[in-house]
Short mmCIF file of C-alpha atoms in Angstrom, two decimals:
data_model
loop_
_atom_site.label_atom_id
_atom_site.label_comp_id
_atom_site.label_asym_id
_atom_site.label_seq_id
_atom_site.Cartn_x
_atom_site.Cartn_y
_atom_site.Cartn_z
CA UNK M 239 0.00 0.00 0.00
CA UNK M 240 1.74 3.42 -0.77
CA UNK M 241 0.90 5.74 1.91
CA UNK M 242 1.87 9.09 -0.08
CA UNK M 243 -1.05 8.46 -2.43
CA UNK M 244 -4.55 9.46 -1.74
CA UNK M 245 -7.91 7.95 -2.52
CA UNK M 246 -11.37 9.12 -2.24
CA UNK M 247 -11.82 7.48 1.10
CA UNK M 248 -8.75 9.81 2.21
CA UNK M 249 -9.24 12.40 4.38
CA UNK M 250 -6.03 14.33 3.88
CA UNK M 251 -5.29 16.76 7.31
CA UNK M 252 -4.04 20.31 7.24
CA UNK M 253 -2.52 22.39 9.79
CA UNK M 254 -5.15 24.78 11.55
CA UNK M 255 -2.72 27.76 11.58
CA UNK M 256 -2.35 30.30 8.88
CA UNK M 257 0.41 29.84 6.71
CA UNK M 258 2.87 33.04 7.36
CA UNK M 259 4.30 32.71 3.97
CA UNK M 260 0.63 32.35 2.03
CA UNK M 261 -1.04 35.45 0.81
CA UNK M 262 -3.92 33.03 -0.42
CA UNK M 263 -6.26 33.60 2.84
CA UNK M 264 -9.68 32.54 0.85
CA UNK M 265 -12.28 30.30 2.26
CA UNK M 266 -13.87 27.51 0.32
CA UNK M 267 -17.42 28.99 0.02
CA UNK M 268 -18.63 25.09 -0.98
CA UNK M 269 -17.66 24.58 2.74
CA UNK M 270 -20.45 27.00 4.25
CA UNK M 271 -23.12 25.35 2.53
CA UNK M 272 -25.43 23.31 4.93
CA UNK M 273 -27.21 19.89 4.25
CA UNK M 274 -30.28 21.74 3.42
CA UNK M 275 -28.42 24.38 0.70
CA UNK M 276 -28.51 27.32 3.42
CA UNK M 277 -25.85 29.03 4.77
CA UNK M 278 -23.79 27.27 7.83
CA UNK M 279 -21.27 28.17 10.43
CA UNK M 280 -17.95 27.48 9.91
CA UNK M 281 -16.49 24.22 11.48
CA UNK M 282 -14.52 26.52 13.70
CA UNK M 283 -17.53 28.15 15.26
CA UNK M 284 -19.52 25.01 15.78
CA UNK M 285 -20.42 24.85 19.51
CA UNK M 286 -18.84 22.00 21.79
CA UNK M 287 -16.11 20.72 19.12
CA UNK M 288 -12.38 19.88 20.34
CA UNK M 289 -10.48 21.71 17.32
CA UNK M 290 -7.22 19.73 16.06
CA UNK M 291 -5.87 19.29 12.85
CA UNK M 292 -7.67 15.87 12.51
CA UNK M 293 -10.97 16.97 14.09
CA UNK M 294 -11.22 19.59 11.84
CA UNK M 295 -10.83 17.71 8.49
CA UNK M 296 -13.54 14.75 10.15
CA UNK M 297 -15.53 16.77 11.20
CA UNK M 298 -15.77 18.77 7.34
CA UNK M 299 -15.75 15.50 5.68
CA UNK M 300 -19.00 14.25 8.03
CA UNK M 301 -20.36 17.73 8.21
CA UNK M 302 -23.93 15.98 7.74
CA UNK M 303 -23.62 13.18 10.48
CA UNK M 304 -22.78 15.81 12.96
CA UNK M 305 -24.62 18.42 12.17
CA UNK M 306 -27.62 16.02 12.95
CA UNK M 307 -25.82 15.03 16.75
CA UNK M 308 -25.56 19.02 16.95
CA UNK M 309 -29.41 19.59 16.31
CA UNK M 310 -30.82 16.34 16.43
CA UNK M 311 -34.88 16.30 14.83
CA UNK M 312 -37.30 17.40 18.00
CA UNK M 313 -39.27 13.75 19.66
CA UNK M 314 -37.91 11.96 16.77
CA UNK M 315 -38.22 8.15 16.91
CA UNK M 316 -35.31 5.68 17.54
CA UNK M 317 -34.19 3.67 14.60
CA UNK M 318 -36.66 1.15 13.52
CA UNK M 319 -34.49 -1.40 12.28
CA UNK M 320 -30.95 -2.64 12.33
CA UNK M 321 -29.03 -2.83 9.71
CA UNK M 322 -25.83 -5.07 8.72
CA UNK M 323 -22.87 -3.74 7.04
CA UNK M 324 -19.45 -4.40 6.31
CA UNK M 325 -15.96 -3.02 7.62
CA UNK M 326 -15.47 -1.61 4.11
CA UNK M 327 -18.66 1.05 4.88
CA UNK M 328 -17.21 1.94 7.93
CA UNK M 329 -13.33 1.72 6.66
CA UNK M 330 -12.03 5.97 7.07
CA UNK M 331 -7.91 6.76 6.78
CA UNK M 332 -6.10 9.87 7.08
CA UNK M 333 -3.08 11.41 5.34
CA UNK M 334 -0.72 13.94 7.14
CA UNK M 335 1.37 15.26 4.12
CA UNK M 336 4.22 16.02 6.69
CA UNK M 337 6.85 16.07 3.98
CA UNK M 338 4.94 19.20 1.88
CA UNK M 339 3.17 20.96 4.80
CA UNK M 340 5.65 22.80 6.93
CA UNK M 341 3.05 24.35 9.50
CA UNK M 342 1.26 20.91 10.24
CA UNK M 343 4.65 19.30 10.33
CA UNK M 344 5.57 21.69 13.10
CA UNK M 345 2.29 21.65 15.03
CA UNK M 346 3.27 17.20 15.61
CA UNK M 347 7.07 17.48 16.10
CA UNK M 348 8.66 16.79 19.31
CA UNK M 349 11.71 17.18 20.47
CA UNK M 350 13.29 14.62 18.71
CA UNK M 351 12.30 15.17 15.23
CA UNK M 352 9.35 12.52 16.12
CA UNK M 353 5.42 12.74 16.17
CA UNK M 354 4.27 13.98 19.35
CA UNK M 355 2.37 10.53 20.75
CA UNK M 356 0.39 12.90 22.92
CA UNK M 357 -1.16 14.57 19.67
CA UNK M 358 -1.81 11.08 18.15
CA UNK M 359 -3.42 9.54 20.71
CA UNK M 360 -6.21 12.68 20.52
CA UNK M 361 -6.35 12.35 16.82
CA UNK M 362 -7.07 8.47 16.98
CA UNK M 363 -9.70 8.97 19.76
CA UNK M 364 -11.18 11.21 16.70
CA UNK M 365 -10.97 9.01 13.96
CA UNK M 366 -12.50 6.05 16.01
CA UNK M 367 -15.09 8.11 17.05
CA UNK M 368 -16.17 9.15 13.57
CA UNK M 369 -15.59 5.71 12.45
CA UNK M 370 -18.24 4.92 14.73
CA UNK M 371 -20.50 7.02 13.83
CA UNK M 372 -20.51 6.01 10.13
CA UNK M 373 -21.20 2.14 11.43
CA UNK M 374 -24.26 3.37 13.50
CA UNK M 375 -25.82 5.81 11.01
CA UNK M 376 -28.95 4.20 9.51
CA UNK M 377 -28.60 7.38 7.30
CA UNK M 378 -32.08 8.75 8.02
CA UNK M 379 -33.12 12.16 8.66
CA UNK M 380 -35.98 11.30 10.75
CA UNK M 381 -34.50 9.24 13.25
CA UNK M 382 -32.54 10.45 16.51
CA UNK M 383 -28.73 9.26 16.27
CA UNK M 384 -27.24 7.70 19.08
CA UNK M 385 -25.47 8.89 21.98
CA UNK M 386 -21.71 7.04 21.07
CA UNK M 387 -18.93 7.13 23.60
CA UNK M 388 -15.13 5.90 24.26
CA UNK M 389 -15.93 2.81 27.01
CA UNK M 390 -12.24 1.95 26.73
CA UNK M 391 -8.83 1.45 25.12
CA UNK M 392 -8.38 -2.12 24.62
CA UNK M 393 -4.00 -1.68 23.30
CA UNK M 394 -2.38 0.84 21.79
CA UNK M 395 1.18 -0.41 20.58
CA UNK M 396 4.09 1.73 19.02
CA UNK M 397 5.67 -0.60 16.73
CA UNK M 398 8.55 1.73 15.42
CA UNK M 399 9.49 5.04 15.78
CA UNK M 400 7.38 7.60 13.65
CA UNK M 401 9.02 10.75 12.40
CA UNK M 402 7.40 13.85 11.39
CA UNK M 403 9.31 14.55 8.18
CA UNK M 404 7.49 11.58 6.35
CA UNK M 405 4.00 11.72 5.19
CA UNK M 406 1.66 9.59 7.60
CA UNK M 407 -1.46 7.58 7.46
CA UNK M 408 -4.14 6.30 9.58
CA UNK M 409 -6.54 3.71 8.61
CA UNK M 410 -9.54 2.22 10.74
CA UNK M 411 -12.91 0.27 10.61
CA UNK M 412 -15.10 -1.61 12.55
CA UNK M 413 -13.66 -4.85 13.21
CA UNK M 414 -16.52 -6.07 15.62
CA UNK M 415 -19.74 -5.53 17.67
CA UNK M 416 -21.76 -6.60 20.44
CA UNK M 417 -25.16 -5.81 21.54
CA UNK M 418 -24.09 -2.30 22.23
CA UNK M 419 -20.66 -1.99 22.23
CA UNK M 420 -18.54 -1.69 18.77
CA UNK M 421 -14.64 -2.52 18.74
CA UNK M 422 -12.90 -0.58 16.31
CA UNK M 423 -8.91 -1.00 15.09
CA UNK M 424 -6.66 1.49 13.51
CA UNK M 425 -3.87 1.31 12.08
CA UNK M 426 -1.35 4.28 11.68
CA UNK M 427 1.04 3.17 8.44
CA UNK M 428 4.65 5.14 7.47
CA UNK M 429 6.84 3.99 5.30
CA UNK M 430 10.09 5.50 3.24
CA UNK M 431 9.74 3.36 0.66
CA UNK M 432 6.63 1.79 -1.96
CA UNK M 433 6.00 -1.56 -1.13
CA UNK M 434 2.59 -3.82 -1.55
CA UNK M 435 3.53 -5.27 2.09
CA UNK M 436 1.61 -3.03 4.44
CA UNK M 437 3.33 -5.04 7.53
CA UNK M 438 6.41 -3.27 7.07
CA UNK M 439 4.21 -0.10 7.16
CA UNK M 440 2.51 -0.31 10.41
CA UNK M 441 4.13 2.17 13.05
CA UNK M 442 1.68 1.46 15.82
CA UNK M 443 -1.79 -0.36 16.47
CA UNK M 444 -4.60 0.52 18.50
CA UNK M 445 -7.68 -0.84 19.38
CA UNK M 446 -10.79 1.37 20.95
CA UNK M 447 -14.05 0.48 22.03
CA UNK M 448 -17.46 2.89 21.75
CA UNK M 449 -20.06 2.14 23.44
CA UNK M 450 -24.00 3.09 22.28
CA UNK M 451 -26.52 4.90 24.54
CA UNK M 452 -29.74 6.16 23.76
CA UNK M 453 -29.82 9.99 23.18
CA UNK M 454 -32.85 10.63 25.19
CA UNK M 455 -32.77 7.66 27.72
CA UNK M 456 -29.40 7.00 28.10
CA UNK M 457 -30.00 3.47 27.99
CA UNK M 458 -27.78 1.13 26.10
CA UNK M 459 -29.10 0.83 22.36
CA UNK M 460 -28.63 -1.97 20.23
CA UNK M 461 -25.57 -0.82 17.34
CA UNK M 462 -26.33 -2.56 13.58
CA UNK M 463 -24.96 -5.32 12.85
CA UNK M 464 -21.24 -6.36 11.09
CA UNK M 465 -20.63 -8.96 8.22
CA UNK M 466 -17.10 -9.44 7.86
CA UNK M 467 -16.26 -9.71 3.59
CA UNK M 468 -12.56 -10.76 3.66
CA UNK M 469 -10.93 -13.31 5.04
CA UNK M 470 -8.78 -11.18 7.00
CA UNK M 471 -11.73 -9.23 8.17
CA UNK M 472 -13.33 -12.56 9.58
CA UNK M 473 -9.75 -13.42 11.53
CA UNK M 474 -10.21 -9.86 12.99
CA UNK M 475 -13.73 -10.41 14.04
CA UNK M 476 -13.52 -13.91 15.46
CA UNK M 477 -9.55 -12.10 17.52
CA UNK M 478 -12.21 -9.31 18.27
CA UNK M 479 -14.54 -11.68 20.00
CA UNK M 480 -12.59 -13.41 21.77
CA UNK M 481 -10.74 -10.41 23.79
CA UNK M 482 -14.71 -9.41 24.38
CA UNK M 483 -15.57 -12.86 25.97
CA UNK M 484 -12.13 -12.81 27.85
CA UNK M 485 -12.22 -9.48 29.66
CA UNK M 486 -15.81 -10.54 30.49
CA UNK M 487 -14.45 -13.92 32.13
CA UNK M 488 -11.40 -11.75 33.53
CA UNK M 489 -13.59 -9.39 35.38
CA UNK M 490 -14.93 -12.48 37.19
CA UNK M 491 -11.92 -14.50 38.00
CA UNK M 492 -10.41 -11.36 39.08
CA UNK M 493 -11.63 -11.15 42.20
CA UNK M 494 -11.77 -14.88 43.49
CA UNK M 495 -8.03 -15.22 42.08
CA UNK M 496 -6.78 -12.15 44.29
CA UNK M 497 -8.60 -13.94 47.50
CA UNK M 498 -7.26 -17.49 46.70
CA UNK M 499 -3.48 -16.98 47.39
CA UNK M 500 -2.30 -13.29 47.33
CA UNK M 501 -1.61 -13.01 50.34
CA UNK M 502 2.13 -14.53 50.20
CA UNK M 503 2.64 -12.46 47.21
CA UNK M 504 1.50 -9.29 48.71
CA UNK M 505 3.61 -9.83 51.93
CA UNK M 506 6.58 -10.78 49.16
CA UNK M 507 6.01 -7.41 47.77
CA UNK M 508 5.44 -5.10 51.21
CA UNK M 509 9.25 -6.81 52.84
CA UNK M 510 11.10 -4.55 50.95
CA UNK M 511 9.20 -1.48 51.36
CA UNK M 512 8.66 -1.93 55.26
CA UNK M 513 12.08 -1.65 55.62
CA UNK M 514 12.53 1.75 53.80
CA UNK M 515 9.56 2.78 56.33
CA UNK M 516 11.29 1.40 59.21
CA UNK M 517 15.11 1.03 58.74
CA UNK M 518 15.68 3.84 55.88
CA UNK M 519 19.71 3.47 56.33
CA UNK M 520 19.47 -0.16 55.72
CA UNK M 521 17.23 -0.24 52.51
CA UNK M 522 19.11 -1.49 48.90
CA UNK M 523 20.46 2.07 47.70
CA UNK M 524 18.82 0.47 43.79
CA UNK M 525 15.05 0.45 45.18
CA UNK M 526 13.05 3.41 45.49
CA UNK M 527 9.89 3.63 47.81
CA UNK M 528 6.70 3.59 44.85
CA UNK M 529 5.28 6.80 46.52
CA UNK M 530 8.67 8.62 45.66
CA UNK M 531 7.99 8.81 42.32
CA UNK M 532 4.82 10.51 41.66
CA UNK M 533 3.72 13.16 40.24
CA UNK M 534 0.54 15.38 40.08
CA UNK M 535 -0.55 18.41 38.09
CA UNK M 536 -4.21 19.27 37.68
CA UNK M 537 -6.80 21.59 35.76
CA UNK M 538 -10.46 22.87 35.22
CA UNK M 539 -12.03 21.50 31.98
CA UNK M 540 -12.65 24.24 30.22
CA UNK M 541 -15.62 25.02 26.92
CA UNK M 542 -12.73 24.79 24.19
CA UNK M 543 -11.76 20.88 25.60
CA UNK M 544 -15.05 19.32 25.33
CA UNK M 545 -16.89 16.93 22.09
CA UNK M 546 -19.77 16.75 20.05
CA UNK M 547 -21.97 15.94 22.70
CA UNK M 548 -20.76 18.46 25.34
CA UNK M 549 -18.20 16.26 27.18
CA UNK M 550 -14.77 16.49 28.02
CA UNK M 551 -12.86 14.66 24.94
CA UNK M 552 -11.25 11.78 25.98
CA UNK M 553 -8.54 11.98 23.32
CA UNK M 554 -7.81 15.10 25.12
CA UNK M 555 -7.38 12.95 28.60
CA UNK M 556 -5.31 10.82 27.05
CA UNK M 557 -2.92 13.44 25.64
CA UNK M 558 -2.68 14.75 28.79
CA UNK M 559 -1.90 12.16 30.78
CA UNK M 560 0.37 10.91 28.27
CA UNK M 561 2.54 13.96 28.58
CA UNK M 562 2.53 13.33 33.06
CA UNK M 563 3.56 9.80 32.30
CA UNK M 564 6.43 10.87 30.00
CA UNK M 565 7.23 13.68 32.70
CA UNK M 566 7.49 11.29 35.29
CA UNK M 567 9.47 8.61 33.34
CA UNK M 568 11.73 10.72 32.47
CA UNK M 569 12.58 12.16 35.82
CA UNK M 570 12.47 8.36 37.36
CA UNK M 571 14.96 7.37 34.69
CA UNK M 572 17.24 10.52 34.44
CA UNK M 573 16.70 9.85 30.50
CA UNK M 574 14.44 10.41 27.77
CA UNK M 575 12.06 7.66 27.74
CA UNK M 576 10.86 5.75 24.64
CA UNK M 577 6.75 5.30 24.55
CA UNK M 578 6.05 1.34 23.97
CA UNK M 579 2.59 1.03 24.50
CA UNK M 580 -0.67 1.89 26.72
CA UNK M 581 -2.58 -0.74 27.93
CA UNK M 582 -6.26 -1.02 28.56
CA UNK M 583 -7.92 2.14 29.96
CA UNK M 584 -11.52 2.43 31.17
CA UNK M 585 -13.58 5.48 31.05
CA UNK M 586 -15.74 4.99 34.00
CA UNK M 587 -16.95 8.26 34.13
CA UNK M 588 -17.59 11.09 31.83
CA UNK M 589 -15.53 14.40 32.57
CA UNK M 590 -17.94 18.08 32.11
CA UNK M 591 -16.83 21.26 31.56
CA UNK M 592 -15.78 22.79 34.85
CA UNK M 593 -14.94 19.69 36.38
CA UNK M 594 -11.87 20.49 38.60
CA UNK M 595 -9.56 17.08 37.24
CA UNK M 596 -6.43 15.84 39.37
CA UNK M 597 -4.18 13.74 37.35
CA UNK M 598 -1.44 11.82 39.20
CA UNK M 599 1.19 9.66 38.22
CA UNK M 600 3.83 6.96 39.69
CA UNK M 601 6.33 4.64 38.43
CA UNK M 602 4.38 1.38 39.28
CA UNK M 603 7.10 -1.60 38.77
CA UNK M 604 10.10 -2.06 36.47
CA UNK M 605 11.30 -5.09 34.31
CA UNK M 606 14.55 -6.03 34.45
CA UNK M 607 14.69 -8.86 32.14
CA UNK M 608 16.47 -7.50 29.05
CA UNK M 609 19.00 -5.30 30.21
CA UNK M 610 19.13 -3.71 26.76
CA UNK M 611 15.72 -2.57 27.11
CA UNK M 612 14.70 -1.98 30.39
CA UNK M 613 10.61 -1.05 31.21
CA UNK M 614 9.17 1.25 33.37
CA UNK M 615 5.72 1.12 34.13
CA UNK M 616 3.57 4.16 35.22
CA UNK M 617 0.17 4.29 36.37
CA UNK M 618 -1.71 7.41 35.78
CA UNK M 619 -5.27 7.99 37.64
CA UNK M 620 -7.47 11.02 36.85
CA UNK M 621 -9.52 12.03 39.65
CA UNK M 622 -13.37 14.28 39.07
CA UNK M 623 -12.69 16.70 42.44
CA UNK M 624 -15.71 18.65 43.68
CA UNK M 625 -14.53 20.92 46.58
CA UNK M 626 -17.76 21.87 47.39
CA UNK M 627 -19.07 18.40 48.03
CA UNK M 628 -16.16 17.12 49.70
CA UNK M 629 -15.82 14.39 46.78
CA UNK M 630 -13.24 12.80 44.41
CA UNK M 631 -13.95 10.38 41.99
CA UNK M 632 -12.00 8.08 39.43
CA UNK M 633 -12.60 9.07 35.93
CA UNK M 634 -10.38 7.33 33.77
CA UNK M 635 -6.88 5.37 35.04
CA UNK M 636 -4.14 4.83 32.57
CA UNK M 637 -1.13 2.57 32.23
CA UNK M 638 1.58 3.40 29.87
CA UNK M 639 5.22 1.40 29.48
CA UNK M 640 8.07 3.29 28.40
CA UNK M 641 11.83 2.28 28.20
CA UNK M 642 15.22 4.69 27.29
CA UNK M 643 16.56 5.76 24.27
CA UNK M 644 19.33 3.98 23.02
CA UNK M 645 21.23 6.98 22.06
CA UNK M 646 20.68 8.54 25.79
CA UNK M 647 21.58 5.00 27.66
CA UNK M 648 24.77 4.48 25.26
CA UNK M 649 25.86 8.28 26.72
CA UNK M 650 25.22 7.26 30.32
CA UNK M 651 27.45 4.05 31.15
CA UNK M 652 26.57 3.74 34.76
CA UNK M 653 23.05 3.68 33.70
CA UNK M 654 21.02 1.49 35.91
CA UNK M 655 16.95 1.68 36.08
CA UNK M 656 16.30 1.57 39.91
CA UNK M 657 13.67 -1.28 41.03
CA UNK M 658 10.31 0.54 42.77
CA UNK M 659 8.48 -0.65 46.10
CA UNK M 660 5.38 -0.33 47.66
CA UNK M 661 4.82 0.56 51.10
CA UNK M 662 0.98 -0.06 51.52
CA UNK M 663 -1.15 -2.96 51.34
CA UNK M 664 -3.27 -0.87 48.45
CA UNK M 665 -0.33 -0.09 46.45
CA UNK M 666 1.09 -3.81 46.26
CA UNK M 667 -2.50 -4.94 45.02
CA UNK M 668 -2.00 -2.20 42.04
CA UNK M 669 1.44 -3.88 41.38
CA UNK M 670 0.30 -7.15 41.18
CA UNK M 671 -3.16 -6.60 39.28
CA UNK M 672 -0.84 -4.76 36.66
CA UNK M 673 2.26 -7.74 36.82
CA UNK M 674 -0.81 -10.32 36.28
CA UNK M 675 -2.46 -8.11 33.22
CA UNK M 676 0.78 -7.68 31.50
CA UNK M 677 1.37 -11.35 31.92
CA UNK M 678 -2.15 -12.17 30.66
CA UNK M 679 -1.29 -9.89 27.82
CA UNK M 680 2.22 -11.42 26.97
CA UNK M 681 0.75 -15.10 27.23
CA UNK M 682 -1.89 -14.06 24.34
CA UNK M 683 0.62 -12.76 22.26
CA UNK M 684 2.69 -15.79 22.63
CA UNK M 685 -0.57 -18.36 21.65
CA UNK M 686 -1.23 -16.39 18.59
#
């Protein structure tokens, strides 16, 4: 697949800034033309929107769609009838033409001459949200559309570094659904050189699940219905349901696994850290106490943050608790860190505008294993504050694995990634739920 060409089912992104050097200032008047032929706001002055590069050119490309979540038809009925389509309908990709557009180029580079992950993982909340709508959209005027939310982040993996000189590519589609819930992969695809093998291609993976609600109610509502095509679309949807029938089983195991025989692995765990609490001169000068390591910054959720339906985006959230988990990496580590991967996230709440959010991070646990490439774990928990009620509640809680450059370690000889301990009860039993995820997760890998 050559990822510098465009088709029609490209939606090619363009920075948001005014280009300095460009005289040419003139709006596309096709582009202020509503569904019904009158006149429409710009996308830029559409109420509760999250403006990014990305957002922008979905948001113009589905102008119709959302214009109808904006304004949906007064009492209109539900859908009537589910429908079944294919991956292909629901199938959207993205081109950043890094390598001719200087000002978007600038608006994703980070320090390193990379894409900013923070940036990405906003724009790929976007694209599986639109992606989403497109499945559920029964296409009729006269029918309210559904209420569609992030429920969670099944994996997001980087595969290889992505740098911002090279033109990039996202591509996504429904890969499976459930009564209410819709699983949805993307794929983001760079490569330097034209080849039919899109494996080589594929800088990082990510899988997202929406959930459906009922506008009015708020009740779950039944999504339409998927028939795979392909052959590689059916291996996606029978991998698909699968995960869905094993977090299920996971959430009940959970809890009768940690009662039937943690105990000798919490008190394993706590040893270490009891005697930083109790003989501090006589702890191992390469462990730090877990509670050493955090960090904390927090905000109020302002109008300009929040979605199409009013709430706080949670590609936003992510970006910004990407950027506290790099932070606090990096000062752990006394190196820059390398993003590997998130894990599964939960949104268990929604965040409004005005919320006052907390967002704290810690180093959680660190691998040792391969002493070339070293992990560090961190564990970042958003907390919903309300002063006024005396409250604090978990909104969303994040785990991201990073390791260190190879250029930065190969400076540092005496580099040495210090092992982290808890001192409470409650912290070993977030150690150990994460060790026995990631295991879970490596295991699956393995069988496959």
């Amino acid at each position: 697949m050559e990822i510098n060409s465009s088709s029609p089912r490209t939606i090619r992104v363009v920075s948001t800034f005014a280009n300095p050097f460009d005289d040419n200032n003139n709006n596309d008047n096709n582009s202020l033309t509503g569904v019904d032929g009158q006149a429409r706001k710009p996308i830029a002055l559409w109420p509760g929107m999250y403006h990014s590069p990305v957002t922008n050119a979905l948001w113009e490309t589905r102008s119709k769609t959302f214009e109808r979540l904006l304004d949906p038809p007064k009492d209109a009925p539900p859908q009537s009838e589910l429908l079944t389509k294919t991956p292909k309908q629901s199938r959207t990709s993205i081109l950043y033409s890094f390598s001719s557009d200087y000002i978007l180029r600038e608006q994703y580079r980070d320090p390193w001459n990379e894409v900013r992950i923070g940036k990405l993982l906003e724009d790929l909340d976007a694209l599986a949200g639109t992606i989403s709508v497109k499945h559920c959209s029964d296409d009729d005027n006269t029918t309210r559309p559904l209420l569609l939310v992030t429920a969670s982040v099944d994996k997001i993996v980087l595969k290889k570094p992505i740098s911002v000189d090279i033109d990039l590519k996202i591509v996504g589609s429904v890969i499976w659904v459930g009564r209410s819930s819709i699983d949805i992969l993307l794929e983001v695809l760079q490569s330097t050189k034209v080849t039919s093998d899109t494996s080589d291609s594929v800088a990082l993976t990510a899988n997202f699940i929406f959930v459906a609600r009922d506008s009015m109610t708020g009740k779950a509502a039944s999504v339409n219905r998927l028939s795979p095509e392909t052959e590689q679309e059916k291996i996606l949807f029978e991998e698909a349901e699968a995960s869905s029938k094993l977090r299920k089983k996971k959430k009940v195991e959970e809890k009768k696994e940690f009662e039937n025989g943690e105990v000798n692995r919490l008190e394993a765990l706590l040893a270490e850290g009891r005697i930083f609490c109790d003989m501090p001169a006589l702890a191992d000068r390469d462990s730090i106490l877990l509670r050493d390591t955090r960090l904390e910054n927090s905000l109020i959720c302002q109008p300009q943050q929040r979605n199409i339906h009013g709430r706080i985006f949670g590609g936003f959230l992510m970006h910004r608790a990407f950027e506290l988990a790099f932070s606090t990496a990096y000062a752990f580590a006394g190196m820059v860190p390398y993003f590997l991967e998130v894990d599964h996230v939960d949104f268990l709440r929604p965040v409004d505008v005005g919320d006052f959010l907390r967002i704290k991070s810690c180093v959680l646990y660190t691998e040792h294993e391969n002493s070339d490439r070293p992990l560090i774990n961190i564990e970042v928990v958003a907390h919903v504050t309300r002063p006024e009620l005396r409250s604090s509640e978990v909104s969303n809680t994040f785990y991201f694995t990073f390791t260190v450059r190879r250029e930065a370690k190969a400076m540092n000889n005496g580099f040495r990634i210090r092992k982290v301990v808890p001192a409470t009860e409650e912290e070993a039993r977030c150690v150990l739920k994460r060790m026995d995820a990631e295991s879970l997760q490596s295991n699956k890998g393995k069988s496959k």
